[in-house]
Each structure stands twice: as structure tokens, then as C-alpha cells.
């Protein structure tokens, strides 16, 4: 039985493997990484097969998931391409900003490519993964890729041209960043740290969760929570005047720019 193989045993591999095991995925999972300690931890905690040899890991693969940082992708794929005994398999790159033509250039047929952008919330089965497929990837292979990621959360398919903007928009870092900022702002005004955390988490998480579970338009909920002339409206207006939207657009633009730098590697 061919395995699901992860090349790179870092943060996102740990999240995905953990989510797959939570979903009772019982198929063989092989992880290759250059740090034996990372392999030992993944083996102990998630019952993966640790494979320190790159070519043996690739040999074992049906799905080959490339989970190294973008600046490591080229050397890794070139190293794989030097190996003689290659057979058809499905390559799935998680590398932010790394386009399909690059992947095909460094490691072409019989490897056929998909890109996936998963969330670390896959660890708890609450992920969201964007997928995009190379034109030469057959429909059966696409189904296999969708099926794997749907075990750890929702899956959507995007045109590759939207991938970078999706990547910088869906990151859970937005929520954590906003939470940390709101807590710090409340503490600076003298609110007890525990109360500030409770209040900020309610503000950011509870309303949005309730909105997702219902069908009220977002605008209506904003109106409901912010009485005209009241405190919440004063806060929102002051934040908008200080450039709230502008800051978000600048943040996303910087992220997209960073992702596009990976295209040039
Ligand atoms: N973290 C996320 O939430 C997330 C979400 C979606 C997509 N991604 C993408 O997933 C990829 C991995 O991200 P990550 O956060 O998991 O990175 P990470 O924690 O740094 O893990 C990557 C691992 O791969 C190892 N590695 C790199 N090149 C290797 C090689 N040639 N042979 C063997 N091992 C090698 C790294 O070792 P060294 O540290 O020595 O290089 C490291 O242990 C990135 O391309 C990122 O864009 C990440």
C-alpha cells in the first residue's frame, strides 16, 4: 500500500498529521525531514513512519506532500529529479507563492501537481484548505487530493491567480493578531488582564461564530452592535479615521508581495 508522504516535518506537517489522525485516517503516513528529533516527535505523537532518506520516502509515496519552506523547494525537487526509479505520483505543494509552472519545471512528469494552502487549524479538524490543480492532473487524482484535505476541514478550489490573495487573507494569524492588539489596548486603559482577554475574545470570536451559524447580513449585525452615537460607533469611527481599512490593505499587499518573491526563486 502506497503512503501519504510529507517532505518536511515542521509546523504544518505536524498540524496536518495530527488532524488526519484525529479524523481516524489509518493509512500509512511517512515523514522525511533533515532533523531526526522532529521525526522522532512525529513518530511518537502521531504514529508516522520516520524516513530519513529522501529517495526512500519518495519511493513510498502515492501522495507526495511538499511541506518545506518556499526557499527550500527548488533544491529538494531537483534532488528528487536526479533519482532514476521514478513512477507516476501526485505532488502536492504547500509552499506559499510557489506557482505550478515552477514546480513542473523542477520536477515534471511522471509527477503531476496540485497546490494546497491548508490552515494550522487542521490540527483540530477545523481547517480550511484552498486547492488548485495543474491541468494535466487527472480527475481521479484531484478527488484523492480533495478527500485527503476534507478530512481536516473545509476545502475550496481556486484559480491559481487568486491563491496568493487567499493565502494572506485566510491566515488565522489575523485573529490572533487582532486579539493580542485588542487585549493590549484594553490593558493600556487599565482593564485587568484576565478581563481584557475575556472581553476581547468575546468581541472577536463569539459574534463571528454566531454570524457564521445564522443568516443575518453582516451590515445588520454591525448596526445592532453599534448604536448610532454610542460607544461602539465612536470606537469604529475613530478606528476608521485612523486608517483601519488602509492598514488592512497595506498588510495584505505586503503579504502578496512577499509570496510573489517566491515566484522568482
Ligand atoms: N505553517 C503554516 O501554518 C503553513 C500553512 C500553509 C502552508 N504552509 C507552507 O508549508 C511549508 C512549510 O511551512 P512550515 O511552517 O511547516 O515550515 P517549517 O516549520 O520550517 O518546516 C519545514 C521543515 O522542513 C525541513 N526541510 C527543509 N528543507 C529540507 C530538505 N531539503 N530535506 C529535509 N528537510 C528539509 C526544515 O528544516 P530546516 O528548518 O533545517 O530548513 C523544517 O524542519 C511552507 O512552504 C509554507 O509556505 C505553512
PDB file of C-alpha atoms and ligand atoms in Angstrom:
ATOM      1  CA  UNK A   1       0.000   0.000   0.000  1.00  0.00           C
ATOM      2  CA  UNK A   2       1.454   3.333  -1.063  1.00  0.00           C
ATOM      3  CA  UNK A   3       1.749   6.047   1.575  1.00  0.00           C
ATOM      4  CA  UNK A   4       0.923   9.672   2.114  1.00  0.00           C
ATOM      5  CA  UNK A   5       4.401  11.185   2.322  1.00  0.00           C
ATOM      6  CA  UNK A   6       5.341  14.548   3.805  1.00  0.00           C
ATOM      7  CA  UNK A   7       8.669  16.082   2.821  1.00  0.00           C
ATOM      8  CA  UNK A   8       9.403  18.442   5.728  1.00  0.00           C
ATOM      9  CA  UNK A   9       8.325  17.628   9.258  1.00  0.00           C
ATOM     10  CA  UNK A  10       7.704  21.156  10.579  1.00  0.00           C
ATOM     11  CA  UNK A  11       4.703  23.122  11.789  1.00  0.00           C
ATOM     12  CA  UNK A  12       2.179  22.489   9.044  1.00  0.00           C
ATOM     13  CA  UNK A  13       3.077  18.801   8.729  1.00  0.00           C
ATOM     14  CA  UNK A  14       2.556  18.377  12.452  1.00  0.00           C
ATOM     15  CA  UNK A  15      -0.863  20.119  12.204  1.00  0.00           C
ATOM     16  CA  UNK A  16      -1.995  18.043   9.203  1.00  0.00           C
ATOM     17  CA  UNK A  17      -0.788  14.720  10.555  1.00  0.00           C
ATOM     18  CA  UNK A  18      -2.428  15.442  13.876  1.00  0.00           C
ATOM     19  CA  UNK A  19      -5.722  16.372  12.142  1.00  0.00           C
ATOM     20  CA  UNK A  20      -5.587  13.249   9.958  1.00  0.00           C
ATOM     21  CA  UNK A  21      -5.121  11.011  12.978  1.00  0.00           C
ATOM     22  CA  UNK A  22      -7.954  12.856  14.771  1.00  0.00           C
ATOM     23  CA  UNK A  23     -10.127  12.029  11.734  1.00  0.00           C
ATOM     24  CA  UNK A  24      -9.143   8.350  12.185  1.00  0.00           C
ATOM     25  CA  UNK A  25      -7.117   8.330   8.976  1.00  0.00           C
ATOM     26  CA  UNK A  26      -5.400   4.986   9.348  1.00  0.00           C
ATOM     27  CA  UNK A  27      -3.357   4.844   6.118  1.00  0.00           C
ATOM     28  CA  UNK A  28       0.433   4.856   6.289  1.00  0.00           C
ATOM     29  CA  UNK A  29       1.959   8.338   6.698  1.00  0.00           C
ATOM     30  CA  UNK A  30       5.667   8.754   6.021  1.00  0.00           C
ATOM     31  CA  UNK A  31       7.566  11.898   7.031  1.00  0.00           C
ATOM     32  CA  UNK A  32      11.007  12.896   5.819  1.00  0.00           C
ATOM     33  CA  UNK A  33      12.945  15.751   7.455  1.00  0.00           C
ATOM     34  CA  UNK A  34      16.614  16.536   7.941  1.00  0.00           C
ATOM     35  CA  UNK A  35      16.127  16.890  11.702  1.00  0.00           C
ATOM     36  CA  UNK A  36      15.960  13.446  13.353  1.00  0.00           C
ATOM     37  CA  UNK A  37      14.449  14.950  16.513  1.00  0.00           C
ATOM     38  CA  UNK A  38      11.422  16.289  14.590  1.00  0.00           C
ATOM     39  CA  UNK A  39      10.933  12.845  13.063  1.00  0.00           C
ATOM     40  CA  UNK A  40      11.163  11.194  16.483  1.00  0.00           C
ATOM     41  CA  UNK A  41       8.469  13.508  17.898  1.00  0.00           C
ATOM     42  CA  UNK A  42       6.118  12.972  14.933  1.00  0.00           C
ATOM     43  CA  UNK A  43       6.608   9.215  15.168  1.00  0.00           C
ATOM     44  CA  UNK A  44       5.953   9.166  18.907  1.00  0.00           C
ATOM     45  CA  UNK A  45       2.945  11.501  18.843  1.00  0.00           C
ATOM     46  CA  UNK A  46       1.225  10.597  15.569  1.00  0.00           C
ATOM     47  CA  UNK A  47       2.387   7.128  14.650  1.00  0.00           C
ATOM     48  CA  UNK A  48       4.081   8.194  11.416  1.00  0.00           C
ATOM     49  CA  UNK A  49       6.860   6.284   9.684  1.00  0.00           C
ATOM     50  CA  UNK A  50      10.022   8.365  10.020  1.00  0.00           C
ATOM     51  CA  UNK A  51      12.110   8.156   6.856  1.00  0.00           C
ATOM     52  CA  UNK A  52      15.450   9.991   6.973  1.00  0.00           C
ATOM     53  CA  UNK A  53      16.286   9.004   3.372  1.00  0.00           C
ATOM     54  CA  UNK A  54      14.662  11.327   0.799  1.00  0.00           C
ATOM     55  CA  UNK A  55      14.614   8.855  -2.084  1.00  0.00           C
ATOM     56  CA  UNK A  56      13.151   6.049   0.008  1.00  0.00           C
ATOM     57  CA  UNK A  57      10.442   8.472   1.185  1.00  0.00           C
ATOM     58  CA  UNK A  58       9.589   9.374  -2.429  1.00  0.00           C
ATOM     59  CA  UNK A  59       9.585   5.689  -3.401  1.00  0.00           C
ATOM     60  CA  UNK A  60       6.946   5.031  -0.751  1.00  0.00           C
ATOM     61  CA  UNK A  61       4.601   7.790  -1.974  1.00  0.00           C
ATOM     62  CA  UNK A  62       1.224   7.823  -3.629  1.00  0.00           C
ATOM     63  CA  UNK A  63       0.635  11.412  -2.485  1.00  0.00           C
ATOM     64  CA  UNK A  64       3.858  13.394  -2.119  1.00  0.00           C
ATOM     65  CA  UNK A  65       3.279  16.494   0.023  1.00  0.00           C
ATOM     66  CA  UNK A  66       6.000  19.119  -0.201  1.00  0.00           C
ATOM     67  CA  UNK A  67       5.994  20.892   3.162  1.00  0.00           C
ATOM     68  CA  UNK A  68       9.324  22.702   3.249  1.00  0.00           C
ATOM     69  CA  UNK A  69       9.660  26.489   3.263  1.00  0.00           C
ATOM     70  CA  UNK A  70       9.486  28.091  -0.201  1.00  0.00           C
ATOM     71  CA  UNK A  71      13.227  28.809  -0.361  1.00  0.00           C
ATOM     72  CA  UNK A  72      13.967  25.088   0.100  1.00  0.00           C
ATOM     73  CA  UNK A  73      11.600  23.794  -2.601  1.00  0.00           C
ATOM     74  CA  UNK A  74      13.827  24.103  -5.654  1.00  0.00           C
ATOM     75  CA  UNK A  75      16.789  22.161  -4.210  1.00  0.00           C
ATOM     76  CA  UNK A  76      14.508  19.498  -2.802  1.00  0.00           C
ATOM     77  CA  UNK A  77      12.689  18.911  -6.111  1.00  0.00           C
ATOM     78  CA  UNK A  78      15.911  18.940  -8.096  1.00  0.00           C
ATOM     79  CA  UNK A  79      17.349  16.346  -5.750  1.00  0.00           C
ATOM     80  CA  UNK A  80      14.286  14.145  -6.309  1.00  0.00           C
ATOM     81  CA  UNK A  81      14.544  14.604 -10.083  1.00  0.00           C
ATOM     82  CA  UNK A  82      18.057  13.083 -10.064  1.00  0.00           C
ATOM     83  CA  UNK A  83      16.652   9.781  -8.855  1.00  0.00           C
ATOM     84  CA  UNK A  84      16.369   7.199 -11.624  1.00  0.00           C
ATOM     85  CA  UNK A  85      13.481   4.977 -10.494  1.00  0.00           C
ATOM     86  CA  UNK A  86      10.580   7.392 -10.810  1.00  0.00           C
ATOM     87  CA  UNK A  87       6.966   6.373 -11.273  1.00  0.00           C
ATOM     88  CA  UNK A  88       3.699   8.350 -11.536  1.00  0.00           C
ATOM     89  CA  UNK A  89       2.638  10.094  -8.378  1.00  0.00           C
ATOM     90  CA  UNK A  90       0.675  13.111  -7.208  1.00  0.00           C
ATOM     91  CA  UNK A  91       2.764  16.012  -5.936  1.00  0.00           C
ATOM     92  CA  UNK A  92       1.050  18.488  -3.609  1.00  0.00           C
ATOM     93  CA  UNK A  93       2.973  21.627  -2.784  1.00  0.00           C
ATOM     94  CA  UNK A  94       2.047  23.644   0.312  1.00  0.00           C
ATOM     95  CA  UNK A  95       4.686  26.298  -0.396  1.00  0.00           C
ATOM     96  CA  UNK A  96       3.222  29.813  -0.289  1.00  0.00           C
ATOM     97  CA  UNK A  97       3.612  31.730  -3.529  1.00  0.00           C
ATOM     98  CA  UNK A  98       5.306  28.897  -5.433  1.00  0.00           C
ATOM     99  CA  UNK A  99       3.437  28.567  -8.750  1.00  0.00           C
ATOM    100  CA  UNK A 100       2.621  25.343 -10.571  1.00  0.00           C
ATOM    101  CA  UNK A 101       4.829  26.086 -13.628  1.00  0.00           C
ATOM    102  CA  UNK A 102       7.851  26.308 -11.301  1.00  0.00           C
ATOM    103  CA  UNK A 103       7.014  23.017  -9.652  1.00  0.00           C
ATOM    104  CA  UNK A 104       6.540  21.326 -13.058  1.00  0.00           C
ATOM    105  CA  UNK A 105       9.831  22.825 -14.258  1.00  0.00           C
ATOM    106  CA  UNK A 106      11.826  21.445 -11.335  1.00  0.00           C
ATOM    107  CA  UNK A 107      10.058  18.091 -11.165  1.00  0.00           C
ATOM    108  CA  UNK A 108       7.972  17.188 -14.193  1.00  0.00           C
ATOM    109  CA  UNK A 109       6.110  14.048 -15.303  1.00  0.00           C
ATOM    110  CA  UNK A 110       5.575  11.398 -14.115  1.00  0.00           C
ATOM    111  CA  UNK A 111       4.913  13.669 -11.102  1.00  0.00           C
ATOM    112  CA  UNK A 112       1.698  15.706 -11.606  1.00  0.00           C
ATOM    113  CA  UNK A 113       0.988  18.657  -9.388  1.00  0.00           C
ATOM    114  CA  UNK A 114      -1.581  20.258  -7.150  1.00  0.00           C
ATOM    115  CA  UNK A 115      -1.111  23.165  -4.790  1.00  0.00           C
ATOM    116  CA  UNK A 116      -2.779  23.220  -1.389  1.00  0.00           C
ATOM    117  CA  UNK A 117      -2.945  26.020   1.140  1.00  0.00           C
ATOM    118  CA  UNK A 118      -4.049  24.467   4.441  1.00  0.00           C
ATOM    119  CA  UNK A 119      -4.593  26.131   7.802  1.00  0.00           C
ATOM    120  CA  UNK A 120      -2.918  25.046  11.037  1.00  0.00           C
ATOM    121  CA  UNK A 121      -6.452  24.645  12.450  1.00  0.00           C
ATOM    122  CA  UNK A 122      -6.390  21.347  10.521  1.00  0.00           C
ATOM    123  CA  UNK A 123      -4.861  20.102  13.779  1.00  0.00           C
ATOM    124  CA  UNK A 124      -8.319  20.313  15.381  1.00  0.00           C
ATOM    125  CA  UNK A 125     -10.260  19.256  12.288  1.00  0.00           C
ATOM    126  CA  UNK A 126     -11.318  22.869  11.742  1.00  0.00           C
ATOM    127  CA  UNK A 127      -9.080  23.682   8.799  1.00  0.00           C
ATOM    128  CA  UNK A 128      -9.809  25.430   5.555  1.00  0.00           C
ATOM    129  CA  UNK A 129      -7.744  24.363   2.550  1.00  0.00           C
ATOM    130  CA  UNK A 130      -7.602  26.041  -0.846  1.00  0.00           C
ATOM    131  CA  UNK A 131      -6.646  23.781  -3.736  1.00  0.00           C
ATOM    132  CA  UNK A 132      -5.598  24.425  -7.301  1.00  0.00           C
ATOM    133  CA  UNK A 133      -4.652  21.776  -9.850  1.00  0.00           C
ATOM    134  CA  UNK A 134      -2.271  21.501 -12.727  1.00  0.00           C
ATOM    135  CA  UNK A 135      -4.204  20.963 -15.976  1.00  0.00           C
ATOM    136  CA  UNK A 136      -2.576  17.557 -16.510  1.00  0.00           C
ATOM    137  CA  UNK A 137      -3.754  16.174 -13.146  1.00  0.00           C
ATOM    138  CA  UNK A 138      -6.480  13.587 -13.870  1.00  0.00           C
ATOM    139  CA  UNK A 139      -9.880  13.861 -12.186  1.00  0.00           C
ATOM    140  CA  UNK A 140      -9.342  10.730 -10.059  1.00  0.00           C
ATOM    141  CA  UNK A 141      -6.168  12.242  -8.644  1.00  0.00           C
ATOM    142  CA  UNK A 142      -7.993  15.519  -7.924  1.00  0.00           C
ATOM    143  CA  UNK A 143     -10.601  13.547  -5.992  1.00  0.00           C
ATOM    144  CA  UNK A 144      -7.863  11.925  -3.882  1.00  0.00           C
ATOM    145  CA  UNK A 145      -6.382  15.309  -3.021  1.00  0.00           C
ATOM    146  CA  UNK A 146      -9.793  16.785  -2.108  1.00  0.00           C
ATOM    147  CA  UNK A 147     -10.597  13.751   0.001  1.00  0.00           C
ATOM    148  CA  UNK A 148      -7.382  13.986   1.996  1.00  0.00           C
ATOM    149  CA  UNK A 149      -7.804  17.642   2.931  1.00  0.00           C
ATOM    150  CA  UNK A 150     -11.536  17.334   3.576  1.00  0.00           C
ATOM    151  CA  UNK A 151     -10.645  15.015   6.476  1.00  0.00           C
ATOM    152  CA  UNK A 152      -9.210  18.021   8.329  1.00  0.00           C
ATOM    153  CA  UNK A 153     -11.779  20.708   7.484  1.00  0.00           C
ATOM    154  CA  UNK A 154     -13.418  22.524   4.589  1.00  0.00           C
ATOM    155  CA  UNK A 155     -11.933  22.537   1.095  1.00  0.00           C
ATOM    156  CA  UNK A 156     -12.362  25.079  -1.684  1.00  0.00           C
ATOM    157  CA  UNK A 157     -10.936  25.204  -5.191  1.00  0.00           C
ATOM    158  CA  UNK A 158      -9.466  28.405  -6.555  1.00  0.00           C
ATOM    159  CA  UNK A 159      -7.981  29.662  -9.731  1.00  0.00           C
ATOM    160  CA  UNK A 160      -4.234  29.842  -9.145  1.00  0.00           C
ATOM    161  CA  UNK A 161      -4.304  33.593  -9.840  1.00  0.00           C
ATOM    162  CA  UNK A 162      -6.239  34.028  -6.551  1.00  0.00           C
ATOM    163  CA  UNK A 163      -4.032  31.831  -4.430  1.00  0.00           C
ATOM    164  CA  UNK A 164      -1.713  34.466  -3.002  1.00  0.00           C
ATOM    165  CA  UNK A 165      -4.513  36.824  -2.004  1.00  0.00           C
ATOM    166  CA  UNK A 166      -6.409  33.945  -0.421  1.00  0.00           C
ATOM    167  CA  UNK A 167      -3.248  32.925   1.441  1.00  0.00           C
ATOM    168  CA  UNK A 168      -2.742  36.320   3.054  1.00  0.00           C
ATOM    169  CA  UNK A 169      -6.457  36.726   3.836  1.00  0.00           C
ATOM    170  CA  UNK A 170      -7.335  33.369   5.432  1.00  0.00           C
ATOM    171  CA  UNK A 171      -4.446  33.174   7.868  1.00  0.00           C
ATOM    172  CA  UNK A 172      -5.541  32.559  11.443  1.00  0.00           C
ATOM    173  CA  UNK A 173      -2.764  34.976  12.366  1.00  0.00           C
ATOM    174  CA  UNK A 174      -5.263  37.797  11.644  1.00  0.00           C
ATOM    175  CA  UNK A 175      -7.493  36.708  14.502  1.00  0.00           C
ATOM    176  CA  UNK A 176      -4.621  36.140  16.932  1.00  0.00           C
ATOM    177  CA  UNK A 177      -3.025  39.445  15.958  1.00  0.00           C
ATOM    178  CA  UNK A 178      -6.280  41.357  16.434  1.00  0.00           C
ATOM    179  CA  UNK A 179      -6.872  39.570  19.747  1.00  0.00           C
ATOM    180  CA  UNK A 180      -3.412  40.450  21.073  1.00  0.00           C
ATOM    181  CA  UNK A 181      -3.826  44.069  19.905  1.00  0.00           C
ATOM    182  CA  UNK A 182      -7.263  44.474  21.498  1.00  0.00           C
ATOM    183  CA  UNK A 183      -6.120  42.955  24.793  1.00  0.00           C
ATOM    184  CA  UNK A 184      -3.080  45.242  24.884  1.00  0.00           C
ATOM    185  CA  UNK A 185      -5.200  48.329  24.116  1.00  0.00           C
ATOM    186  CA  UNK A 186      -7.680  47.478  26.908  1.00  0.00           C
ATOM    187  CA  UNK A 187      -4.867  46.810  29.388  1.00  0.00           C
ATOM    188  CA  UNK A 188      -3.317  50.154  28.485  1.00  0.00           C
ATOM    189  CA  UNK A 189      -6.600  51.769  29.579  1.00  0.00           C
ATOM    190  CA  UNK A 190      -6.373  49.943  32.935  1.00  0.00           C
ATOM    191  CA  UNK A 191      -8.539  46.847  32.405  1.00  0.00           C
ATOM    192  CA  UNK A 192      -7.410  43.771  34.347  1.00  0.00           C
ATOM    193  CA  UNK A 193      -5.523  41.389  32.058  1.00  0.00           C
ATOM    194  CA  UNK A 194      -7.863  38.384  32.527  1.00  0.00           C
ATOM    195  CA  UNK A 195     -10.962  40.521  31.981  1.00  0.00           C
ATOM    196  CA  UNK A 196      -9.361  42.173  28.942  1.00  0.00           C
ATOM    197  CA  UNK A 197      -8.697  38.726  27.448  1.00  0.00           C
ATOM    198  CA  UNK A 198     -12.260  37.533  28.117  1.00  0.00           C
ATOM    199  CA  UNK A 199     -13.751  40.717  26.666  1.00  0.00           C
ATOM    200  CA  UNK A 200     -11.526  40.759  23.575  1.00  0.00           C
ATOM    201  CA  UNK A 201     -12.105  37.067  22.819  1.00  0.00           C
ATOM    202  CA  UNK A 202     -15.863  37.594  23.086  1.00  0.00           C
ATOM    203  CA  UNK A 203     -15.640  40.629  20.833  1.00  0.00           C
ATOM    204  CA  UNK A 204     -13.733  38.834  18.105  1.00  0.00           C
ATOM    205  CA  UNK A 205     -14.790  35.208  18.317  1.00  0.00           C
ATOM    206  CA  UNK A 206     -18.327  34.895  19.678  1.00  0.00           C
ATOM    207  CA  UNK A 207     -20.009  37.368  17.350  1.00  0.00           C
ATOM    208  CA  UNK A 208     -18.326  35.930  14.282  1.00  0.00           C
ATOM    209  CA  UNK A 209     -19.160  32.342  15.250  1.00  0.00           C
ATOM    210  CA  UNK A 210     -22.815  33.281  15.764  1.00  0.00           C
ATOM    211  CA  UNK A 211     -22.846  35.124  12.415  1.00  0.00           C
ATOM    212  CA  UNK A 212     -21.451  32.070  10.637  1.00  0.00           C
ATOM    213  CA  UNK A 213     -24.116  29.866  12.166  1.00  0.00           C
ATOM    214  CA  UNK A 214     -27.003  32.195  11.185  1.00  0.00           C
ATOM    215  CA  UNK A 215     -28.190  34.128   8.192  1.00  0.00           C
ATOM    216  CA  UNK A 216     -28.122  37.747   9.385  1.00  0.00           C
ATOM    217  CA  UNK A 217     -26.324  40.086   6.971  1.00  0.00           C
ATOM    218  CA  UNK A 218     -23.073  41.417   8.427  1.00  0.00           C
ATOM    219  CA  UNK A 219     -24.221  45.026   7.987  1.00  0.00           C
ATOM    220  CA  UNK A 220     -27.301  44.375  10.140  1.00  0.00           C
ATOM    221  CA  UNK A 221     -25.165  42.922  12.919  1.00  0.00           C
ATOM    222  CA  UNK A 222     -22.820  45.897  12.815  1.00  0.00           C
ATOM    223  CA  UNK A 223     -25.878  48.196  13.148  1.00  0.00           C
ATOM    224  CA  UNK A 224     -27.205  46.120  16.032  1.00  0.00           C
ATOM    225  CA  UNK A 225     -23.915  46.143  17.953  1.00  0.00           C
ATOM    226  CA  UNK A 226     -23.078  49.790  17.347  1.00  0.00           C
ATOM    227  CA  UNK A 227     -25.938  52.143  18.273  1.00  0.00           C
ATOM    228  CA  UNK A 228     -25.563  55.379  16.285  1.00  0.00           C
ATOM    229  CA  UNK A 229     -23.955  57.965  18.549  1.00  0.00           C
ATOM    230  CA  UNK A 230     -22.981  55.251  21.069  1.00  0.00           C
ATOM    231  CA  UNK A 231     -19.653  53.941  22.326  1.00  0.00           C
ATOM    232  CA  UNK A 232     -19.116  51.113  19.824  1.00  0.00           C
ATOM    233  CA  UNK A 233     -19.861  53.501  16.952  1.00  0.00           C
ATOM    234  CA  UNK A 234     -17.383  56.009  18.393  1.00  0.00           C
ATOM    235  CA  UNK A 235     -14.711  53.279  18.552  1.00  0.00           C
ATOM    236  CA  UNK A 236     -15.347  52.141  14.956  1.00  0.00           C
ATOM    237  CA  UNK A 237     -15.409  55.671  13.571  1.00  0.00           C
ATOM    238  CA  UNK A 238     -12.166  56.581  15.336  1.00  0.00           C
ATOM    239  CA  UNK A 239     -10.522  53.387  14.060  1.00  0.00           C
ATOM    240  CA  UNK A 240     -11.702  54.063  10.508  1.00  0.00           C
ATOM    241  CA  UNK A 241     -10.424  57.645  10.668  1.00  0.00           C
ATOM    242  CA  UNK A 242      -7.065  56.323  11.907  1.00  0.00           C
ATOM    243  CA  UNK A 243      -6.823  54.153   8.770  1.00  0.00           C
ATOM    244  CA  UNK A 244      -8.233  50.755   9.798  1.00  0.00           C
ATOM    245  CA  UNK A 245      -9.099  49.720   6.206  1.00  0.00           C
ATOM    246  CA  UNK A 246      -5.898  51.240   4.868  1.00  0.00           C
ATOM    247  CA  UNK A 247      -3.837  49.256   7.369  1.00  0.00           C
ATOM    248  CA  UNK A 248      -5.523  46.007   6.342  1.00  0.00           C
ATOM    249  CA  UNK A 249      -4.984  46.664   2.656  1.00  0.00           C
ATOM    250  CA  UNK A 250      -1.333  47.535   3.301  1.00  0.00           C
ATOM    251  CA  UNK A 251      -0.900  44.331   5.308  1.00  0.00           C
ATOM    252  CA  UNK A 252      -2.413  42.131   2.599  1.00  0.00           C
ATOM    253  CA  UNK A 253      -0.408  43.868  -0.116  1.00  0.00           C
ATOM    254  CA  UNK A 254       2.821  43.243   1.819  1.00  0.00           C
ATOM    255  CA  UNK A 255       1.896  39.568   2.190  1.00  0.00           C
ATOM    256  CA  UNK A 256       1.128  39.155  -1.511  1.00  0.00           C
ATOM    257  CA  UNK A 257       4.389  40.904  -2.389  1.00  0.00           C
ATOM    258  CA  UNK A 258       6.258  38.502  -0.114  1.00  0.00           C
ATOM    259  CA  UNK A 259       4.524  35.492  -1.682  1.00  0.00           C
ATOM    260  CA  UNK A 260       5.379  36.724  -5.188  1.00  0.00           C
ATOM    261  CA  UNK A 261       9.046  36.939  -4.269  1.00  0.00           C
ATOM    262  CA  UNK A 262       8.885  33.141  -4.001  1.00  0.00           C
ATOM    263  CA  UNK A 263       7.946  33.013  -7.692  1.00  0.00           C
ATOM    264  CA  UNK A 264      11.349  34.430  -8.553  1.00  0.00           C
ATOM    265  CA  UNK A 265      13.365  31.868  -6.624  1.00  0.00           C
TER     266      UNK A 265
HETATM  267  N1  LIG B   1       2.913  26.966   8.941  1.00  0.00           N
HETATM  268  C1  LIG B   1       1.725  27.097   8.370  1.00  0.00           C
HETATM  269  O1  LIG B   1       0.701  27.367   9.028  1.00  0.00           O
HETATM  270  C2  LIG B   1       1.562  26.903   6.876  1.00  0.00           C
HETATM  271  C3  LIG B   1       0.275  26.947   6.319  1.00  0.00           C
HETATM  272  C4  LIG B   1       0.134  26.712   4.940  1.00  0.00           C
HETATM  273  C5  LIG B   1       1.252  26.474   4.157  1.00  0.00           C
HETATM  274  N2  LIG B   1       2.483  26.478   4.721  1.00  0.00           N
HETATM  275  C6  LIG B   1       3.648  26.199   3.858  1.00  0.00           C
HETATM  276  O2  LIG B   1       4.181  24.965   4.272  1.00  0.00           O
HETATM  277  C7  LIG B   1       5.604  24.974   4.125  1.00  0.00           C
HETATM  278  C8  LIG B   1       6.242  24.550   5.448  1.00  0.00           C
HETATM  279  O3  LIG B   1       5.933  25.512   6.435  1.00  0.00           O
HETATM  280  P1  LIG B   1       6.230  25.198   7.974  1.00  0.00           P
HETATM  281  O4  LIG B   1       5.730  26.375   8.732  1.00  0.00           O
HETATM  282  O5  LIG B   1       5.773  23.838   8.331  1.00  0.00           O
HETATM  283  O6  LIG B   1       7.846  25.217   7.926  1.00  0.00           O
HETATM  284  P2  LIG B   1       8.870  24.615   8.985  1.00  0.00           P
HETATM  285  O7  LIG B   1       8.220  24.519  10.334  1.00  0.00           O
HETATM  286  O8  LIG B   1      10.121  25.397   8.853  1.00  0.00           O
HETATM  287  O9  LIG B   1       9.111  23.109   8.477  1.00  0.00           O
HETATM  288  C9  LIG B   1       9.850  22.784   7.328  1.00  0.00           C
HETATM  289  C10 LIG B   1      10.788  21.629   7.696  1.00  0.00           C
HETATM  290  O10 LIG B   1      11.358  21.090   6.504  1.00  0.00           O
HETATM  291  C11 LIG B   1      12.763  20.922   6.712  1.00  0.00           C
HETATM  292  N3  LIG B   1      13.461  20.913   5.435  1.00  0.00           N
HETATM  293  C12 LIG B   1      13.680  21.950   4.593  1.00  0.00           C
HETATM  294  N4  LIG B   1      14.363  21.543   3.503  1.00  0.00           N
HETATM  295  C13 LIG B   1      14.581  20.208   3.659  1.00  0.00           C
HETATM  296  C14 LIG B   1      15.234  19.228   2.887  1.00  0.00           C
HETATM  297  N5  LIG B   1      15.821  19.529   1.725  1.00  0.00           N
HETATM  298  N6  LIG B   1      15.282  17.964   3.355  1.00  0.00           N
HETATM  299  C15 LIG B   1      14.706  17.653   4.530  1.00  0.00           C
HETATM  300  N7  LIG B   1      14.059  18.532   5.329  1.00  0.00           N
HETATM  301  C16 LIG B   1      14.004  19.803   4.900  1.00  0.00           C
HETATM  302  C17 LIG B   1      13.090  22.121   7.557  1.00  0.00           C
HETATM  303  O11 LIG B   1      14.384  22.038   8.118  1.00  0.00           O
HETATM  304  P3  LIG B   1      15.214  23.450   8.301  1.00  0.00           P
HETATM  305  O12 LIG B   1      14.498  24.212   9.376  1.00  0.00           O
HETATM  306  O13 LIG B   1      16.595  22.997   8.647  1.00  0.00           O
HETATM  307  O14 LIG B   1      15.139  24.174   6.966  1.00  0.00           O
HETATM  308  C18 LIG B   1      11.961  22.065   8.585  1.00  0.00           C
HETATM  309  O15 LIG B   1      12.204  21.095   9.570  1.00  0.00           O
HETATM  310  C19 LIG B   1       5.994  26.371   3.669  1.00  0.00           C
HETATM  311  O16 LIG B   1       6.283  26.351   2.295  1.00  0.00           O
HETATM  312  C20 LIG B   1       4.766  27.226   3.962  1.00  0.00           C
HETATM  313  O17 LIG B   1       4.593  28.240   2.983  1.00  0.00           O
HETATM  314  C21 LIG B   1       2.672  26.665   6.063  1.00  0.00           C
END
